[in-house]
C-alpha cells in the first residue's frame, strides 16, 4: 500500500519536474537573452551566461526610456501598449463570463423550443478558423464603424471565445443538482435569483478556469488587433513587440525583455485563480 | 423538471404550461446576447465569405466580383501546392494532438492532488500561453538556429555530435519540431481544461473505490476516464481546431517554405501575397469543412447529450 503510493508519488513528481523543465527552458532563454549584449546573442558557440549583463533593454522600455537600442520610439510606447492589453482583456473577460453564464444556464436548465439547435449552432462555430472570417468581418466592422475602436475589438474577441464559455458553463450547470434550485423556485425565488444564489457558487472552479482561459486568450491575440486596431492608442503589446523585429537587425534583447514583462499580468492571474480552484477543492463536495 | 403532470391534475397542467412559457421567454432572453454577437460577427461573415469564394476577386488580374461558380474551388483543388499543404497540415494535427492529450492528461493528473507549491507550479505551466507568439517564435528560432543555435551548441558541448545540424532541412523533422513549438503554446489550455474536469469529479467516489480495493490503474480506467470524457472532448476539439489552423509558428520558424507550408499558410499566401480573395476564400472554406468533419463527431456527441 505505502509502496504503491510512493511509486505513484515519484511518477507525479517526475511528470511535474519534466513539465516545468519543458515550460521554463525557453523562458530561461528569454531571461538570459534579455540581459545579453547583441554580440553575445549571435555568438557561436553559444554564450550561455552573459559576461557583461546589462539592463539596457529594460531601460529602453520605460516611457521616458533612455538607452536607445535602435528600436527608436516604438520601445517607448511599451507602457501604454501594456495598459491597452490589460483594459481590452479585462473587458473581454467580464463580458464573456456574464454572457456565457446566462446562455449556458439557459441551454442547460430552461426548456424552450429550439434550444438544442441554437446551442449546437453556437458551439459549432468553435471549428471556424479566424482566417475564414477575417476579410468579410473587416467589411462588416467598417459598416458598423467599429474599426479602430475598443468596443469593436472586445466584441470580436467575445464572439470568438464565447462559444467555448457557453459550452463549458452548459456542462457545469448540468452537473449542479436540480433539487435545491427547484426548492428555491417554489420558495418564490426568480430564475435569476436561483442562478445567482444557488448555481453560481457551485461553479466557482469553472468560473476560475474560464476567467483564466478568456483573459489569456485575449491577452495573446495577434492577428485580430493587427487588422482591427491599427491606431497607436489601441495597439496591444503583442502587436507592438513585432515592430521591434527590424528589417536588417533584430534587437533580440528588447524582444525578450518586453516578452517577459508582458508575461506578468496573465501569470499573476493564473496564480490567483489556481488558489481559488484549490480552495474550492478543500472546501467543496464533502 | 416539473413533477408528473398526471398527479397534479388540470391545475398542474396549467401551472406547467405557464412555467414552460416563462422558460421560453427567459431562455431566449438569457441566450440572446450571445446569439446576437455570434450571428453578426461569426455567422454573417461566414455567409459573406462563402459568397466571396464563388466570385472572381483576383486583384492582380482585375477580378470584378462577378459570379464564377466553382472555378475558384477547382483551381485550388488542382493546385499541387494545396495537396502538399494538406498533407503537412495532417502531419501537424497528428503530432500536436497526440502529444497534447497524452502530456496534458499526465500533467493534469499530477496536479490534481494538493501539494506544497502547487499554485506556483500551476502558474509556471500556464506561462507559455501568455507569451506573445512572436516572442516564443524568436526564442525557439534562437534554439533551433543552425549556426549559433542553442540546441546545436548544447549537443556539441555535450559531445553528442560534432557538427551543426540544420534542423529544418529534413521536412519530417521540421514538421515534428514545429509541432513541438505549437504544443508548447497550446499545452497549458489542454491541461487547464482537463484539470477543471478532474476537479469536478467528486473525491468520495475514490474513497469508496479505495475501500473496495480498486488499484490506481483500475480507478483511472473505470472511473476517471469515463467521468473525464466531456473534458477530454473539449480538449480534443480545441486542440484539433488549433492544429488545423496552425500558422504563426510556421511563419516565424520556417517562413513560407514549401516543405512545411500548412493550408493556413497557403491561404495567407493566396489571399494577401497573391491578392486572390476568391481563391483564398475557397481554400479557407475547404479548410473549415475539413476541420468541421473532424469536429463533428464531438459536436454530435454533444447533440446527443443535449436535452
JSON list of C-alpha atoms in Angstrom, two decimals, chain A residues 117-214:
[
{"chain": "A", "resi": 117, "resn": "UNK", "atom": "CA", "xyz": [-30.47, 23.60, -32.42]},
{"chain": "A", "resi": 118, "resn": "UNK", "atom": "CA", "xyz": [-29.29, 27.02, -31.24]},
{"chain": "A", "resi": 119, "resn": "UNK", "atom": "CA", "xyz": [-26.90, 25.50, -28.69]},
{"chain": "A", "resi": 120, "resn": "UNK", "atom": "CA", "xyz": [-25.29, 23.18, -31.23]},
{"chain": "A", "resi": 121, "resn": "UNK", "atom": "CA", "xyz": [-25.08, 26.07, -33.73]},
{"chain": "A", "resi": 122, "resn": "UNK", "atom": "CA", "xyz": [-23.28, 28.29, -31.19]},
{"chain": "A", "resi": 123, "resn": "UNK", "atom": "CA", "xyz": [-20.80, 25.60, -30.13]},
{"chain": "A", "resi": 124, "resn": "UNK", "atom": "CA", "xyz": [-20.21, 24.54, -33.73]},
{"chain": "A", "resi": 125, "resn": "UNK", "atom": "CA", "xyz": [-18.74, 27.97, -34.53]},
{"chain": "A", "resi": 126, "resn": "UNK", "atom": "CA", "xyz": [-15.71, 26.81, -32.50]},
{"chain": "A", "resi": 127, "resn": "UNK", "atom": "CA", "xyz": [-14.49, 24.90, -35.57]},
{"chain": "A", "resi": 128, "resn": "UNK", "atom": "CA", "xyz": [-14.30, 28.05, -37.71]},
{"chain": "A", "resi": 129, "resn": "UNK", "atom": "CA", "xyz": [-10.75, 29.27, -38.28]},
{"chain": "A", "resi": 130, "resn": "UNK", "atom": "CA", "xyz": [-10.33, 33.02, -37.92]},
{"chain": "A", "resi": 131, "resn": "UNK", "atom": "CA", "xyz": [-8.88, 33.31, -41.42]},
{"chain": "A", "resi": 132, "resn": "UNK", "atom": "CA", "xyz": [-12.16, 32.18, -42.99]},
{"chain": "A", "resi": 133, "resn": "UNK", "atom": "CA", "xyz": [-13.87, 35.18, -41.39]},
{"chain": "A", "resi": 134, "resn": "UNK", "atom": "CA", "xyz": [-11.32, 37.96, -41.38]},
{"chain": "A", "resi": 135, "resn": "UNK", "atom": "CA", "xyz": [-11.93, 39.52, -44.80]},
{"chain": "A", "resi": 136, "resn": "UNK", "atom": "CA", "xyz": [-15.76, 39.72, -44.64]},
{"chain": "A", "resi": 137, "resn": "UNK", "atom": "CA", "xyz": [-15.53, 40.64, -40.95]},
{"chain": "A", "resi": 138, "resn": "UNK", "atom": "CA", "xyz": [-13.45, 43.65, -41.88]},
{"chain": "A", "resi": 139, "resn": "UNK", "atom": "CA", "xyz": [-16.18, 44.93, -44.20]},
{"chain": "A", "resi": 140, "resn": "UNK", "atom": "CA", "xyz": [-18.87, 44.45, -41.56]},
{"chain": "A", "resi": 141, "resn": "UNK", "atom": "CA", "xyz": [-16.88, 46.22, -38.86]},
{"chain": "A", "resi": 142, "resn": "UNK", "atom": "CA", "xyz": [-16.25, 49.08, -41.28]},
{"chain": "A", "resi": 143, "resn": "UNK", "atom": "CA", "xyz": [-20.00, 49.37, -41.95]},
{"chain": "A", "resi": 144, "resn": "UNK", "atom": "CA", "xyz": [-20.69, 49.42, -38.21]},
{"chain": "A", "resi": 145, "resn": "UNK", "atom": "CA", "xyz": [-17.88, 51.98, -37.78]},
{"chain": "A", "resi": 146, "resn": "UNK", "atom": "CA", "xyz": [-16.23, 49.74, -35.18]},
{"chain": "A", "resi": 147, "resn": "UNK", "atom": "CA", "xyz": [-12.76, 49.50, -36.72]},
{"chain": "A", "resi": 148, "resn": "UNK", "atom": "CA", "xyz": [-10.08, 51.03, -34.51]},
{"chain": "A", "resi": 149, "resn": "UNK", "atom": "CA", "xyz": [-12.43, 51.17, -31.54]},
{"chain": "A", "resi": 150, "resn": "UNK", "atom": "CA", "xyz": [-12.21, 49.49, -28.18]},
{"chain": "A", "resi": 151, "resn": "UNK", "atom": "CA", "xyz": [-15.80, 48.05, -28.27]},
{"chain": "A", "resi": 152, "resn": "UNK", "atom": "CA", "xyz": [-15.16, 46.67, -31.76]},
{"chain": "A", "resi": 153, "resn": "UNK", "atom": "CA", "xyz": [-12.08, 44.78, -30.62]},
{"chain": "A", "resi": 154, "resn": "UNK", "atom": "CA", "xyz": [-13.81, 43.47, -27.48]},
{"chain": "A", "resi": 155, "resn": "UNK", "atom": "CA", "xyz": [-16.85, 42.30, -29.47]},
{"chain": "A", "resi": 156, "resn": "UNK", "atom": "CA", "xyz": [-14.69, 40.32, -31.91]},
{"chain": "A", "resi": 157, "resn": "UNK", "atom": "CA", "xyz": [-12.82, 38.65, -29.02]},
{"chain": "A", "resi": 158, "resn": "UNK", "atom": "CA", "xyz": [-16.11, 37.81, -27.30]},
{"chain": "A", "resi": 159, "resn": "UNK", "atom": "CA", "xyz": [-17.56, 36.35, -30.50]},
{"chain": "A", "resi": 160, "resn": "UNK", "atom": "CA", "xyz": [-14.51, 34.09, -30.81]},
{"chain": "A", "resi": 161, "resn": "UNK", "atom": "CA", "xyz": [-14.30, 32.93, -27.17]},
{"chain": "A", "resi": 162, "resn": "UNK", "atom": "CA", "xyz": [-17.94, 32.91, -26.01]},
{"chain": "A", "resi": 163, "resn": "UNK", "atom": "CA", "xyz": [-18.82, 29.57, -27.71]},
{"chain": "A", "resi": 164, "resn": "UNK", "atom": "CA", "xyz": [-16.21, 27.83, -25.54]},
{"chain": "A", "resi": 165, "resn": "UNK", "atom": "CA", "xyz": [-17.58, 29.61, -22.47]},
{"chain": "A", "resi": 166, "resn": "UNK", "atom": "CA", "xyz": [-21.16, 28.63, -23.30]},
{"chain": "A", "resi": 167, "resn": "UNK", "atom": "CA", "xyz": [-20.09, 25.02, -23.78]},
{"chain": "A", "resi": 168, "resn": "UNK", "atom": "CA", "xyz": [-18.14, 24.92, -20.51]},
{"chain": "A", "resi": 169, "resn": "UNK", "atom": "CA", "xyz": [-20.92, 26.54, -18.44]},
{"chain": "A", "resi": 170, "resn": "UNK", "atom": "CA", "xyz": [-23.53, 24.34, -20.07]},
{"chain": "A", "resi": 171, "resn": "UNK", "atom": "CA", "xyz": [-21.69, 21.26, -18.83]},
{"chain": "A", "resi": 172, "resn": "UNK", "atom": "CA", "xyz": [-21.02, 22.77, -15.38]},
{"chain": "A", "resi": 173, "resn": "UNK", "atom": "CA", "xyz": [-24.69, 23.75, -14.87]},
{"chain": "A", "resi": 174, "resn": "UNK", "atom": "CA", "xyz": [-25.71, 20.21, -15.92]},
{"chain": "A", "resi": 175, "resn": "UNK", "atom": "CA", "xyz": [-23.58, 18.86, -13.08]},
{"chain": "A", "resi": 176, "resn": "UNK", "atom": "CA", "xyz": [-25.21, 21.06, -10.41]},
{"chain": "A", "resi": 177, "resn": "UNK", "atom": "CA", "xyz": [-28.05, 19.13, -8.70]},
{"chain": "A", "resi": 178, "resn": "UNK", "atom": "CA", "xyz": [-31.52, 20.38, -9.69]},
{"chain": "A", "resi": 179, "resn": "UNK", "atom": "CA", "xyz": [-33.16, 19.84, -6.28]},
{"chain": "A", "resi": 180, "resn": "UNK", "atom": "CA", "xyz": [-32.07, 23.00, -4.44]},
{"chain": "A", "resi": 181, "resn": "UNK", "atom": "CA", "xyz": [-32.89, 25.16, -7.47]},
{"chain": "A", "resi": 182, "resn": "UNK", "atom": "CA", "xyz": [-36.42, 23.76, -7.66]},
{"chain": "A", "resi": 183, "resn": "UNK", "atom": "CA", "xyz": [-36.85, 24.29, -3.95]},
{"chain": "A", "resi": 184, "resn": "UNK", "atom": "CA", "xyz": [-35.73, 27.91, -4.30]},
{"chain": "A", "resi": 185, "resn": "UNK", "atom": "CA", "xyz": [-38.19, 28.45, -7.16]},
{"chain": "A", "resi": 186, "resn": "UNK", "atom": "CA", "xyz": [-41.02, 27.01, -5.08]},
{"chain": "A", "resi": 187, "resn": "UNK", "atom": "CA", "xyz": [-40.00, 29.37, -2.26]},
{"chain": "A", "resi": 188, "resn": "UNK", "atom": "CA", "xyz": [-40.59, 32.30, -4.59]},
{"chain": "A", "resi": 189, "resn": "UNK", "atom": "CA", "xyz": [-37.11, 32.97, -5.95]},
{"chain": "A", "resi": 190, "resn": "UNK", "atom": "CA", "xyz": [-36.93, 34.13, -9.55]},
{"chain": "A", "resi": 191, "resn": "UNK", "atom": "CA", "xyz": [-34.91, 32.12, -12.05]},
{"chain": "A", "resi": 192, "resn": "UNK", "atom": "CA", "xyz": [-32.24, 34.79, -12.00]},
{"chain": "A", "resi": 193, "resn": "UNK", "atom": "CA", "xyz": [-32.01, 34.67, -8.18]},
{"chain": "A", "resi": 194, "resn": "UNK", "atom": "CA", "xyz": [-31.76, 30.88, -8.29]},
{"chain": "A", "resi": 195, "resn": "UNK", "atom": "CA", "xyz": [-28.96, 31.17, -10.82]},
{"chain": "A", "resi": 196, "resn": "UNK", "atom": "CA", "xyz": [-27.01, 33.75, -8.82]},
{"chain": "A", "resi": 197, "resn": "UNK", "atom": "CA", "xyz": [-27.61, 32.36, -5.31]},
{"chain": "A", "resi": 198, "resn": "UNK", "atom": "CA", "xyz": [-27.59, 28.61, -5.87]},
{"chain": "A", "resi": 199, "resn": "UNK", "atom": "CA", "xyz": [-25.96, 27.66, -9.16]},
{"chain": "A", "resi": 200, "resn": "UNK", "atom": "CA", "xyz": [-23.13, 30.20, -9.37]},
{"chain": "A", "resi": 201, "resn": "UNK", "atom": "CA", "xyz": [-21.48, 29.46, -6.01]},
{"chain": "A", "resi": 202, "resn": "UNK", "atom": "CA", "xyz": [-21.17, 25.80, -7.01]},
{"chain": "A", "resi": 203, "resn": "UNK", "atom": "CA", "xyz": [-19.45, 26.64, -10.27]},
{"chain": "A", "resi": 204, "resn": "UNK", "atom": "CA", "xyz": [-16.58, 28.66, -8.81]},
{"chain": "A", "resi": 205, "resn": "UNK", "atom": "CA", "xyz": [-13.83, 26.32, -10.08]},
{"chain": "A", "resi": 206, "resn": "UNK", "atom": "CA", "xyz": [-15.36, 26.51, -13.53]},
{"chain": "A", "resi": 207, "resn": "UNK", "atom": "CA", "xyz": [-15.60, 30.30, -13.34]},
{"chain": "A", "resi": 208, "resn": "UNK", "atom": "CA", "xyz": [-11.96, 30.47, -12.24]},
{"chain": "A", "resi": 209, "resn": "UNK", "atom": "CA", "xyz": [-10.93, 28.25, -15.15]},
{"chain": "A", "resi": 210, "resn": "UNK", "atom": "CA", "xyz": [-12.88, 30.26, -17.71]},
{"chain": "A", "resi": 211, "resn": "UNK", "atom": "CA", "xyz": [-11.63, 33.60, -16.31]},
{"chain": "A", "resi": 212, "resn": "UNK", "atom": "CA", "xyz": [-8.06, 32.39, -16.82]},
{"chain": "A", "resi": 213, "resn": "UNK", "atom": "CA", "xyz": [-8.80, 30.99, -20.30]},
{"chain": "A", "resi": 214, "resn": "UNK", "atom": "CA", "xyz": [-10.57, 34.12, -21.56]}
]
